[in-house]
Short mmCIF file of C-alpha atoms and ligand atoms in Angstrom, two decimals:
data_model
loop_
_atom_site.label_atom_id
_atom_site.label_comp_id
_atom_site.label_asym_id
_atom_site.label_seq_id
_atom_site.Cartn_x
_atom_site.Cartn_y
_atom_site.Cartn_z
CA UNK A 1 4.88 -40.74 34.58
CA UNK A 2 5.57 -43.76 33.29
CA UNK A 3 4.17 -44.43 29.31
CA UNK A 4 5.87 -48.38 28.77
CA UNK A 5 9.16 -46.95 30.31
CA UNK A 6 9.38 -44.47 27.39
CA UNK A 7 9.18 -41.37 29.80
CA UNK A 8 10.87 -41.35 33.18
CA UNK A 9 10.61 -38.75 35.31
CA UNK A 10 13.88 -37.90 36.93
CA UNK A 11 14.68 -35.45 40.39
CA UNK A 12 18.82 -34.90 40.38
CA UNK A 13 20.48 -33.59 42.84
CA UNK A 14 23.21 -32.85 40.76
CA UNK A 15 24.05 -29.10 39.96
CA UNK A 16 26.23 -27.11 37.23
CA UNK A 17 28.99 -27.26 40.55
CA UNK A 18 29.32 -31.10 40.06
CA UNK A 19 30.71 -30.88 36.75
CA UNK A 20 34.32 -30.39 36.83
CA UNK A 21 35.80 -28.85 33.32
CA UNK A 22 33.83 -28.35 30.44
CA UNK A 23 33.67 -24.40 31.42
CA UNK A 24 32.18 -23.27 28.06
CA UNK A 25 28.90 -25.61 27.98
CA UNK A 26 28.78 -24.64 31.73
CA UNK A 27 28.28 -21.18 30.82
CA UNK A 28 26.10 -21.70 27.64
CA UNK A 29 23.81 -23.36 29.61
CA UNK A 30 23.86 -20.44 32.48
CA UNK A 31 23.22 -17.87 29.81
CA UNK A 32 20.57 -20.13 27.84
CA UNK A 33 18.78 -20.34 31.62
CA UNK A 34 18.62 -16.38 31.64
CA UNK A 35 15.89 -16.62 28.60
CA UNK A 36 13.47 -17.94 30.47
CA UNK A 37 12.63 -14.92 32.45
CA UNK A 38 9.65 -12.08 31.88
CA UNK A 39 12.24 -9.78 31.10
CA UNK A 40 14.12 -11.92 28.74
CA UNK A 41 10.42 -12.35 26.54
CA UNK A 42 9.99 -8.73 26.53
CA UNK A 43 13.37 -8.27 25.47
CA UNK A 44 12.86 -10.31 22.59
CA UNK A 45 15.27 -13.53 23.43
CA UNK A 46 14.00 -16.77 21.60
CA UNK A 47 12.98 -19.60 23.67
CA UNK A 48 15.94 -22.44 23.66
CA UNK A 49 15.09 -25.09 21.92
CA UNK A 50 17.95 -27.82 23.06
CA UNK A 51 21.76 -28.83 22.99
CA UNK A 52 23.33 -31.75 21.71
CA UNK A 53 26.06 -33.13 23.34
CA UNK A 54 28.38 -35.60 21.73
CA UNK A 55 31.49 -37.74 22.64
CA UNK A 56 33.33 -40.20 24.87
CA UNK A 57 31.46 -41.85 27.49
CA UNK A 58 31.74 -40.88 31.09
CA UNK A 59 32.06 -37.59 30.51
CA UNK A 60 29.76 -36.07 32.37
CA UNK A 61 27.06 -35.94 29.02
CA UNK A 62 24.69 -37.49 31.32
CA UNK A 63 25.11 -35.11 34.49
CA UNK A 64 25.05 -32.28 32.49
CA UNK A 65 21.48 -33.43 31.68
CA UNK A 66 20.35 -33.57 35.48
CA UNK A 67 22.91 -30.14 35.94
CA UNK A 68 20.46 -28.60 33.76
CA UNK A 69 17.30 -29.54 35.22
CA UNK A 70 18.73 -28.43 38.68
CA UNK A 71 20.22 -25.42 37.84
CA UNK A 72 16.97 -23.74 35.73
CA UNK A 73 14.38 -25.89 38.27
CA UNK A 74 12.51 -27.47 35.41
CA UNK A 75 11.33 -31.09 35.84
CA UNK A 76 13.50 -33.45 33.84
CA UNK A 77 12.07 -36.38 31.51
CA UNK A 78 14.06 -39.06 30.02
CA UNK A 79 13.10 -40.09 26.75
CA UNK A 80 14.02 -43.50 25.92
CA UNK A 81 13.76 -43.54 21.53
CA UNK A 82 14.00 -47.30 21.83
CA UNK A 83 11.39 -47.74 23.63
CA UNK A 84 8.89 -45.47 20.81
CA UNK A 85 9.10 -48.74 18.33
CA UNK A 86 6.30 -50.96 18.07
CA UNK A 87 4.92 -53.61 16.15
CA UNK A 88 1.37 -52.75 15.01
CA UNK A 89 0.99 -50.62 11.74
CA UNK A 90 1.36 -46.70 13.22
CA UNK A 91 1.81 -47.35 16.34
CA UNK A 92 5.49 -46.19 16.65
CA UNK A 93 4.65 -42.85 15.01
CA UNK A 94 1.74 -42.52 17.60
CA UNK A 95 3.88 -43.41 20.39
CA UNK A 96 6.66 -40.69 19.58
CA UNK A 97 3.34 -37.91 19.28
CA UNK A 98 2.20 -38.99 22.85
CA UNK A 99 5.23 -38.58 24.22
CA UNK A 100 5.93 -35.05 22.76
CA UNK A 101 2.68 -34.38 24.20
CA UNK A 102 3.24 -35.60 27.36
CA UNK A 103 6.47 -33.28 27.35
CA UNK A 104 4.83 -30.17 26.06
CA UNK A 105 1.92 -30.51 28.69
CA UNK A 106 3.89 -30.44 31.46
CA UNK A 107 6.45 -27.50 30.07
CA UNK A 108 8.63 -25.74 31.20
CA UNK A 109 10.76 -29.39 31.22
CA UNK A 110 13.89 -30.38 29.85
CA UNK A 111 13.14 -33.43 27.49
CA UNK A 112 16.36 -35.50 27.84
CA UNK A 113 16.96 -38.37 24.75
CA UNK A 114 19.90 -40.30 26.12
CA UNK A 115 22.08 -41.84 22.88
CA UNK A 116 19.93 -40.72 20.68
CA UNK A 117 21.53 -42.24 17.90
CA UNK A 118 20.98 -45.68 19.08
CA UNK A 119 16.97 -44.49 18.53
CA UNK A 120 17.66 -43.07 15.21
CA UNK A 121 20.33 -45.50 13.65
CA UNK A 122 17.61 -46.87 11.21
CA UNK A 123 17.03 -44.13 9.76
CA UNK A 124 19.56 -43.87 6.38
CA UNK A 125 18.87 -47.93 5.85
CA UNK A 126 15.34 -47.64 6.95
CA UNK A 127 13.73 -47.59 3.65
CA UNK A 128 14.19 -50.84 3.14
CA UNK A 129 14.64 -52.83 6.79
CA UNK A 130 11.58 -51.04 8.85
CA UNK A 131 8.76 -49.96 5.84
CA UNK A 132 10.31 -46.56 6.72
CA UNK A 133 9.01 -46.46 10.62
CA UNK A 134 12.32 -45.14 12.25
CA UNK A 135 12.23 -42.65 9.40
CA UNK A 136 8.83 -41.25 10.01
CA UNK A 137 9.25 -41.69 13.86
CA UNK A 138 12.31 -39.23 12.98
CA UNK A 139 10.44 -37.00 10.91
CA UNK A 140 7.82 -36.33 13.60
CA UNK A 141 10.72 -35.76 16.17
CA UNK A 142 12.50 -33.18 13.92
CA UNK A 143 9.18 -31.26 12.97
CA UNK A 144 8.08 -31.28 16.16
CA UNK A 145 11.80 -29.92 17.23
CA UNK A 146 11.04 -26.82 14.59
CA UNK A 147 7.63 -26.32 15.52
CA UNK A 148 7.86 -26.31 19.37
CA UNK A 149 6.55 -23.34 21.06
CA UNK A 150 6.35 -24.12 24.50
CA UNK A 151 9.34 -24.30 27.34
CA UNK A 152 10.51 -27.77 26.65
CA UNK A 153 14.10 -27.73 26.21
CA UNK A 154 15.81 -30.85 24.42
CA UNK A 155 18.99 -32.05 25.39
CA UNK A 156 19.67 -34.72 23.52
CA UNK A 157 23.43 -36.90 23.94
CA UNK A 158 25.63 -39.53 21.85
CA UNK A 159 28.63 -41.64 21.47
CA UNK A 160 28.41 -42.64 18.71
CA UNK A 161 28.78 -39.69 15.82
CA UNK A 162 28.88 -42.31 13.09
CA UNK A 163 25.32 -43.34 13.59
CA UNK A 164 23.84 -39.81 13.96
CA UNK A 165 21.42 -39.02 11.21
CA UNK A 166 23.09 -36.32 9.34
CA UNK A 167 19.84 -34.11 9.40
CA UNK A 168 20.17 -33.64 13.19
CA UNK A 169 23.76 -32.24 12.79
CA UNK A 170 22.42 -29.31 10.58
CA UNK A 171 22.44 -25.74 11.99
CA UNK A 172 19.22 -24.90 13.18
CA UNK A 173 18.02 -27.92 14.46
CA UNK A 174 19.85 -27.43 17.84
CA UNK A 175 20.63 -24.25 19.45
CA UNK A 176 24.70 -25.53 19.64
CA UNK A 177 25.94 -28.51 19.49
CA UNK A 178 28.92 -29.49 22.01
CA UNK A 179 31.68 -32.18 21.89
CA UNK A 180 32.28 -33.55 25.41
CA UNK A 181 35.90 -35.20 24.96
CA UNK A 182 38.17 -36.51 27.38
CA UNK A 183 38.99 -34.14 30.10
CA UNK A 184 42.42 -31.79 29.96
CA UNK A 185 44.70 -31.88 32.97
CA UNK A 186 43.35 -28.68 34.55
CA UNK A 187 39.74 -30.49 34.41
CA UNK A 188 40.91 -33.67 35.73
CA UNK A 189 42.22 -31.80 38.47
CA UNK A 190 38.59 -29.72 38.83
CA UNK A 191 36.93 -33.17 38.81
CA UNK A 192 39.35 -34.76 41.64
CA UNK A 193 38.39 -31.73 43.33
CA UNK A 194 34.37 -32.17 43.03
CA UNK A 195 35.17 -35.82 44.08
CA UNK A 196 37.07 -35.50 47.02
CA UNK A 197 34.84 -33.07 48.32
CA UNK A 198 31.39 -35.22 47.38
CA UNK A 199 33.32 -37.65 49.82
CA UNK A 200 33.52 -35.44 52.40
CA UNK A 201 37.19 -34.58 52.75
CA UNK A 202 39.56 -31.54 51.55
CA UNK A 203 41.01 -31.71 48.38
CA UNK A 204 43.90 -29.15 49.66
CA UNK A 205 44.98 -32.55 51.72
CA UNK A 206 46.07 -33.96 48.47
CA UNK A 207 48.37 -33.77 45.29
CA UNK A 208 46.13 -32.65 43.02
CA UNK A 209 48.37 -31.60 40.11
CA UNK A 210 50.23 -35.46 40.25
CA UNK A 211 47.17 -37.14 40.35
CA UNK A 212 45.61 -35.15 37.54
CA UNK A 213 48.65 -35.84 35.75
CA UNK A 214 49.04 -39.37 36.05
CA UNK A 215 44.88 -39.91 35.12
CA UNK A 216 46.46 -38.92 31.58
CA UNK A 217 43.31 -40.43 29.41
CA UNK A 218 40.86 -41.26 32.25
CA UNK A 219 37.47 -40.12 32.32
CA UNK A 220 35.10 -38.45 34.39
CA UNK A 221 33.65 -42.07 35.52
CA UNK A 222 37.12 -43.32 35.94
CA UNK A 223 37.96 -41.07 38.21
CA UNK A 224 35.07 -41.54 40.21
CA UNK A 225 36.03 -45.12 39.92
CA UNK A 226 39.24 -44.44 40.92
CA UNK A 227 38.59 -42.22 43.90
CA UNK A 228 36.21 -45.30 45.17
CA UNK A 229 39.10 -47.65 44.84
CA UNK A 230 40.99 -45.97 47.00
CA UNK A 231 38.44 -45.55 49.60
CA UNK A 232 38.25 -49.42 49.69
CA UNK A 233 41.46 -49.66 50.12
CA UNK A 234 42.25 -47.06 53.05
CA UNK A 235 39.47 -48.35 54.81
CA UNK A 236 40.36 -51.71 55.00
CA UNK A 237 43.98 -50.62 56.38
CA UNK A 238 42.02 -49.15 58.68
CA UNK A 239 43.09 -45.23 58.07
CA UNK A 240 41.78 -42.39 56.03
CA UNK A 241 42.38 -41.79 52.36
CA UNK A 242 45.68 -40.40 51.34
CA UNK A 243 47.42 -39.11 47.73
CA UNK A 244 49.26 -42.64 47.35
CA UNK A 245 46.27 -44.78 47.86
CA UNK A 246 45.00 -42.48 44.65
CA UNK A 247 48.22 -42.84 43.15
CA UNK A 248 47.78 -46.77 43.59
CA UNK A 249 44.38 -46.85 42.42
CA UNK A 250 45.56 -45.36 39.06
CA UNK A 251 48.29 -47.74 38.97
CA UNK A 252 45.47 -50.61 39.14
CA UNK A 253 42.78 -48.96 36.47
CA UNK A 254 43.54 -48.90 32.76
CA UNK A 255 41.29 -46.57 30.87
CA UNK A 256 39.14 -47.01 28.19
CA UNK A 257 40.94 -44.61 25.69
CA UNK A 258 43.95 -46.42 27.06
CA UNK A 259 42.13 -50.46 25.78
CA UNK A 260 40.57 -48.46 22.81
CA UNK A 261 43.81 -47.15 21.52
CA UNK A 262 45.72 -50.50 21.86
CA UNK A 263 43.08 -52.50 20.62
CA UNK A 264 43.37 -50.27 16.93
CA UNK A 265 47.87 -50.34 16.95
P1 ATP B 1 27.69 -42.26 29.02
O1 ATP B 1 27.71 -41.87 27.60
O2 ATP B 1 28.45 -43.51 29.34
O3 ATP B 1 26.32 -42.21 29.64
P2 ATP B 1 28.25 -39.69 30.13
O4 ATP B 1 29.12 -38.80 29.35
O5 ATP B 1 26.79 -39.46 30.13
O6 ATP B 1 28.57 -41.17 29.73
P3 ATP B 1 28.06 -39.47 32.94
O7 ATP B 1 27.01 -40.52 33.11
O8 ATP B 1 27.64 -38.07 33.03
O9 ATP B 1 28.81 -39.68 31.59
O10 ATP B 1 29.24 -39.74 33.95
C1 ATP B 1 29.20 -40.81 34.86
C2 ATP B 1 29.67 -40.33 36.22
O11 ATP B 1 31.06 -39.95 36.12
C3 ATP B 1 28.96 -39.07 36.68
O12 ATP B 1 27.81 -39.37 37.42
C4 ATP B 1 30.02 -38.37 37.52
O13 ATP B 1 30.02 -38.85 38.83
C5 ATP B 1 31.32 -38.77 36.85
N1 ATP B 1 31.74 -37.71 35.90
C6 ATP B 1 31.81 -37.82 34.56
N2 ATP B 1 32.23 -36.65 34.01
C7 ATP B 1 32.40 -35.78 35.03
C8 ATP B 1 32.80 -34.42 35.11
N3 ATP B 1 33.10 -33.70 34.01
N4 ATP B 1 32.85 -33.86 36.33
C9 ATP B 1 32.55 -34.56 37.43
N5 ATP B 1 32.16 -35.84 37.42
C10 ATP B 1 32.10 -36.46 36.25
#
């Protein structure tokens, strides 16, 4: 499906196992899976309705998505909010219903609205700038949200908590929300881990616990990024990847929350 790039339809291949840290939304979403079931319906579980997820980029907000839709084997869509608004009178407001549609007709899916606050930002200024579109386009999302019956569960993620219309924060809306921050040293070690495996080689071969403690501040990306680096570089000497080339690799990367942080002192 492709409505003007609004919906994409996405097949990961990542799983909850690719996400290093971050134990607690891990097992939320294992337990939220379980209600799905026969049993679970006669039991009298609600269906989901969605998780927010909001914080630092490169955190693993966006795998978590595709972890999801692997893990419970629902189809995932990608919503893209900026994509809804259009320029002919209604026509942003009818965009938004068709994709809901589109989304509830092919339930049990996980409807995924990457930064949706860049979608919504309008919304508090919008009386004035838009006629009010982005706040109707808004409305129809949240009623829709409440009124939902069918299987489509929303995950919806964010940077950017200052822009986030304060209506999507309140309780009920989503069934938790979760802040993704930068990862501890224990996770930063569970993500080296996932990394040096995805690349084929034993993570026992390496110091994990100086590694993870010299990535003080790095992300899930920038680990990635540096675990790449370092392939580069052992390759070209013409030998396989060891802890120093990591070690050097770190040496070379600065991280965001390092630029960030020294930007604002
Ligand atoms: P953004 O807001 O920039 O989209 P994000 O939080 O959605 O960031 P991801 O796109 O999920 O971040 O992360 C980018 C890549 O970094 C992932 O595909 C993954 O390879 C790696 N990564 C990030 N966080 C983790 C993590 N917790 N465990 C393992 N890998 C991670």
């Amino acid at each position: 499906i492709k409505m003007n790039g609004m919906l994409e339809y996405y097949h990961p291949n990542e799983s909850l196992s690719n996400i290093g840290g971050l134990d607690n939304l891990k097992d939320w979403i294992e337990e939220r899976g379980n209600a799905y079931s026969q049993e679970a319906r006669e039991y009298g579980l609600n269906l989901p309705k969605g998780v927010l997820l909001l914080g630092v980029p490169g955190c693993g907000k966006s795998l978590t998505a595709k972890a999801i839709s692997r893990s419970w084997n629902f189809p995932l869509l990608r919503f893209d909010l900026g994509k809804v608004f259009g320029g002919l009178v209604g026509e942003s407001e009818r965009n938004i219903r068709e994709a809901l549609d589109v989304a509830k007709a092919i339930s049990p899916c996980i409807l995924w609205i990457d930064e949706i606050e860049k979608g919504l930002s309008g919304v508090q200024s919008s009386g004035s700038s838009d006629g009010g579109t982005t706040s109707r386009v808004f409305g129809t999302f949240l009623t829709w949200m409440q009124e939902k019956k069918e299987p489509v569960f929303v995950i919806a993620t964010a940077n950017n908590i200052g822009l986030m219309p304060p209506e999507l924060l309140r309780k009920g809306r989503f069934d938790e929300i979760f802040f993704v921050d930068l990862p501890t040293v224990e996770e930063r070690m569970n993500i080296y881990e996932i990394h040096i495996n995805n690349k084929g080689r034993n993570p026992r071969e390496f110091d994990l616990e100086q590694i993870a403690t010299k990535s003080f501040g790095f992300s899930g990306a920038e680990i990635e990024e540096v675990l790449n680096e370092s392939l580069f570089r052992a390759f070209n000497q013409g030998r396989d990847v060891t802890t120093e080339d990591i070690l050097y690799s770190i040496g070379q990367i600065c991280p965001l929350s390092k630029t960030m942080s020294e930007t604002i002192t």
